[in-house]
mmCIF file of C-alpha atoms in Angstrom:
data_model
loop_
_atom_site.group_PDB
_atom_site.id
_atom_site.type_symbol
_atom_site.label_atom_id
_atom_site.label_comp_id
_atom_site.label_asym_id
_atom_site.label_seq_id
_atom_site.Cartn_x
_atom_site.Cartn_y
_atom_site.Cartn_z
ATOM 1 C CA MET A 1 -33.970 -5.137 20.376
ATOM 2 C CA THR A 2 -32.508 -3.406 17.191
ATOM 3 C CA LYS A 3 -28.378 -2.803 17.508
ATOM 4 C CA LYS A 4 -27.817 0.830 17.123
ATOM 5 C CA PRO A 5 -25.761 0.981 13.809
ATOM 6 C CA ILE A 6 -22.007 1.343 14.107
ATOM 7 C CA VAL A 7 -20.456 4.624 13.005
ATOM 8 C CA ALA A 8 -16.392 5.624 13.112
ATOM 9 C CA GLY A 9 -15.388 9.210 11.652
ATOM 10 C CA GLY A 10 -19.044 10.203 10.747
ATOM 11 C CA TYR A 11 -20.290 7.471 8.888
ATOM 12 C CA ILE A 12 -22.077 4.105 9.646
ATOM 13 C CA VAL A 13 -20.002 1.540 9.351
ATOM 14 C CA ASP A 14 -22.102 -1.557 7.070
ATOM 15 C CA LYS A 15 -24.911 -3.323 9.144
ATOM 16 C CA ASN A 16 -23.261 -6.202 8.583
ATOM 17 C CA VAL A 17 -20.019 -5.395 10.396
ATOM 18 C CA ARG A 18 -20.479 -5.683 14.113
ATOM 19 C CA ASP A 19 -17.460 -7.004 16.484
ATOM 20 C CA ARG A 20 -16.436 -4.484 17.917
ATOM 21 C CA ARG A 21 -13.489 -3.915 20.913
ATOM 22 C CA VAL A 22 -11.804 -2.805 23.559
ATOM 23 C CA PHE A 23 -7.474 -2.499 22.992
ATOM 24 C CA PRO A 24 -5.643 -0.630 25.681
ATOM 25 C CA ALA A 25 -3.126 1.569 23.727
ATOM 26 C CA GLY A 26 0.665 -0.158 23.583
ATOM 27 C CA GLN A 27 -1.510 -2.923 22.344
ATOM 28 C CA VAL A 28 0.046 -4.722 19.347
ATOM 29 C CA LEU A 29 -2.911 -5.490 16.893
ATOM 30 C CA PHE A 30 -0.733 -6.811 14.166
ATOM 31 C CA ARG A 31 3.097 -7.779 13.403
ATOM 32 C CA GLN A 32 5.068 -7.324 10.499
ATOM 33 C CA GLY A 33 4.892 -11.075 9.109
ATOM 34 C CA SER A 34 1.656 -12.376 11.117
ATOM 35 C CA PRO A 35 -1.673 -13.853 8.968
ATOM 36 C CA VAL A 36 -3.838 -11.870 8.232
ATOM 37 C CA THR A 37 -7.715 -12.608 9.307
ATOM 38 C CA ALA A 38 -8.699 -9.313 9.310
ATOM 39 C CA ALA A 39 -8.303 -4.929 8.344
ATOM 40 C CA TYR A 40 -9.962 -3.038 11.425
ATOM 41 C CA LEU A 41 -11.556 0.621 11.424
ATOM 42 C CA VAL A 42 -10.710 3.048 13.852
ATOM 43 C CA GLN A 43 -13.928 4.478 15.662
ATOM 44 C CA GLN A 44 -12.168 5.501 18.535
ATOM 45 C CA GLY A 45 -8.379 5.967 18.758
ATOM 46 C CA ARG A 46 -5.288 6.196 17.186
ATOM 47 C CA VAL A 47 -2.579 3.733 15.856
ATOM 48 C CA SER A 48 0.447 3.811 14.499
ATOM 49 C CA ILE A 49 1.932 1.579 11.105
ATOM 50 C CA TYR A 50 5.410 1.242 10.646
ATOM 51 C CA GLN A 51 8.146 -1.810 8.887
ATOM 52 C CA GLU A 52 11.057 -2.548 11.224
ATOM 53 C CA ASP A 53 13.982 -3.289 9.022
ATOM 54 C CA ILE A 54 16.239 -5.838 9.485
ATOM 55 C CA SER A 55 18.270 -4.837 12.555
ATOM 56 C CA GLY A 56 14.659 -3.702 13.899
ATOM 57 C CA HIS A 57 14.357 -0.099 12.946
ATOM 58 C CA ILE A 58 11.559 0.621 13.668
ATOM 59 C CA ILE A 59 11.060 3.254 10.022
ATOM 60 C CA PRO A 60 7.397 4.839 10.911
ATOM 61 C CA LEU A 61 4.703 5.144 8.140
ATOM 62 C CA ALA A 62 1.492 6.303 9.103
ATOM 63 C CA GLU A 63 -1.158 7.410 11.722
ATOM 64 C CA ILE A 64 -4.169 5.733 11.782
ATOM 65 C CA GLY A 65 -7.616 7.779 12.886
ATOM 66 C CA PRO A 66 -11.650 7.553 13.181
ATOM 67 C CA GLY A 67 -13.203 6.240 10.789
ATOM 68 C CA GLU A 68 -9.765 5.265 8.952
ATOM 69 C CA VAL A 69 -9.292 1.759 7.683
ATOM 70 C CA LEU A 70 -6.570 -0.554 8.400
ATOM 71 C CA GLY A 71 -5.281 -4.283 7.342
ATOM 72 C CA GLU A 72 -7.050 -3.746 3.882
ATOM 73 C CA MET A 73 -3.851 -3.449 1.723
ATOM 74 C CA ALA A 74 -2.966 -7.136 2.947
ATOM 75 C CA LEU A 75 -6.120 -8.945 2.764
ATOM 76 C CA LEU A 76 -7.314 -6.452 -0.834
ATOM 77 C CA SER A 77 -3.529 -7.519 -2.338
ATOM 78 C CA HIS A 78 -4.472 -11.018 -1.718
ATOM 79 C CA LYS A 79 -0.614 -11.192 0.901
ATOM 80 C CA ASP A 80 -0.445 -14.068 3.749
ATOM 81 C CA THR A 81 1.290 -12.064 5.875
ATOM 82 C CA HIS A 82 1.088 -8.557 7.399
ATOM 83 C CA SER A 83 4.229 -6.123 5.298
ATOM 84 C CA VAL A 84 3.848 -3.340 9.209
ATOM 85 C CA THR A 85 2.625 -3.609 12.593
ATOM 86 C CA ALA A 86 0.094 -1.711 13.890
ATOM 87 C CA LYS A 87 0.506 -0.601 17.435
ATOM 88 C CA LEU A 88 -2.099 1.547 19.054
ATOM 89 C CA ILE A 89 -1.136 4.922 20.368
ATOM 90 C CA GLU A 90 -4.132 5.757 23.149
ATOM 91 C CA ASP A 91 -6.984 3.560 24.277
ATOM 92 C CA SER A 92 -8.717 2.846 21.770
ATOM 93 C CA ILE A 93 -11.999 1.381 19.665
ATOM 94 C CA ILE A 94 -12.012 -1.010 17.101
ATOM 95 C CA VAL A 95 -14.121 -2.626 14.360
ATOM 96 C CA LEU A 96 -12.813 -6.055 13.026
ATOM 97 C CA ILE A 97 -13.820 -6.771 9.726
ATOM 98 C CA THR A 98 -13.316 -9.980 8.482
ATOM 99 C CA LYS A 99 -11.215 -11.768 5.702
ATOM 100 C CA GLU A 100 -14.363 -13.296 4.420
ATOM 101 C CA TYR A 101 -16.357 -10.158 3.834
ATOM 102 C CA ILE A 102 -13.813 -8.141 3.185
ATOM 103 C CA ASP A 103 -13.437 -10.569 0.166
ATOM 104 C CA LYS A 104 -17.346 -11.166 -0.307
ATOM 105 C CA CYS A 105 -17.731 -7.405 -1.021
ATOM 106 C CA TYR A 106 -14.554 -7.616 -3.244
ATOM 107 C CA GLN A 107 -16.130 -10.276 -5.745
ATOM 108 C CA GLU A 108 -19.311 -7.685 -6.248
ATOM 109 C CA ALA A 109 -17.186 -4.791 -7.043
ATOM 110 C CA PRO A 110 -17.185 -4.128 -11.137
ATOM 111 C CA PRO A 111 -13.774 -5.123 -12.216
ATOM 112 C CA ILE A 112 -13.170 -1.987 -13.557
ATOM 113 C CA LEU A 113 -13.252 -0.895 -9.097
ATOM 114 C CA LYS A 114 -11.544 -3.884 -9.142
ATOM 115 C CA ASN A 115 -8.061 -3.298 -11.091
ATOM 116 C CA ILE A 116 -8.273 0.670 -9.672
ATOM 117 C CA ILE A 117 -8.373 -0.959 -5.890
ATOM 118 C CA GLU A 118 -5.607 -3.474 -7.724
ATOM 119 C CA SER A 119 -3.726 -0.506 -8.824
ATOM 120 C CA LEU A 120 -3.579 1.890 -5.517
ATOM 121 C CA VAL A 121 -2.490 -1.167 -3.562
ATOM 122 C CA CYS A 122 -0.218 -1.893 -5.524
ATOM 123 C CA ARG A 123 1.115 1.430 -5.677
ATOM 124 C CA LEU A 124 0.828 2.352 -1.913
ATOM 125 C CA TYR A 125 3.278 -0.680 -1.474
ATOM 126 C CA GLN A 126 5.576 0.352 -3.436
ATOM 127 C CA SER A 127 5.729 3.741 -1.800
ATOM 128 C CA ASN A 128 6.595 1.783 1.355
ATOM 129 C CA ASP A 129 9.105 0.449 0.584
ATOM 130 C CA ARG A 130 10.332 3.346 -1.217
ATOM 131 C CA VAL A 131 9.915 4.762 2.181
ATOM 132 C CA LYS A 132 11.904 2.175 4.062
ATOM 133 C CA ALA A 133 14.800 2.666 1.190
ATOM 134 C CA LEU A 134 15.595 6.341 1.701
ATOM 135 C CA CYS A 135 15.358 5.280 5.779
ATOM 136 C CA ASN A 136 17.638 2.819 5.717
ATOM 137 C CA ASP A 137 19.555 5.004 2.821
ATOM 138 C CA LYS A 138 19.853 8.534 5.618
ATOM 139 C CA ASN A 139 19.761 6.390 9.030
ATOM 140 C CA PHE A 140 16.707 7.975 9.008
ATOM 141 C CA TYR A 141 14.221 5.449 11.890
ATOM 142 C CA VAL A 142 12.953 6.991 15.434
#
């Protein structure tokens, strides 16, 4: 029996990615500082991405929806831990993409694409740091 392809945000997910799970609203997919094990593709639902400062204040960074991926920055930058927390806003169907599979795809990419990816990831980390600094300066928290 042939499995149907996983579709997220109108896109067919790679046929090698089959680990799909249902998570309830309020569950944390990963926490800031936790080990990186996978990237997560949202097939259905919404996920809040945020950082916490040393006082425990929440600094919102993004909201991720169907067809979008999260956790990829840590994998693509070869970090050991997540720089953000990801918490489900609503019941969600999430496709797990293993670190090994991301590594395999990355290694097969042409050098120019790797360079572009590394530049974009670096800029995103810098932007997140700026947002965090601005929130601390202005006492803007959720």
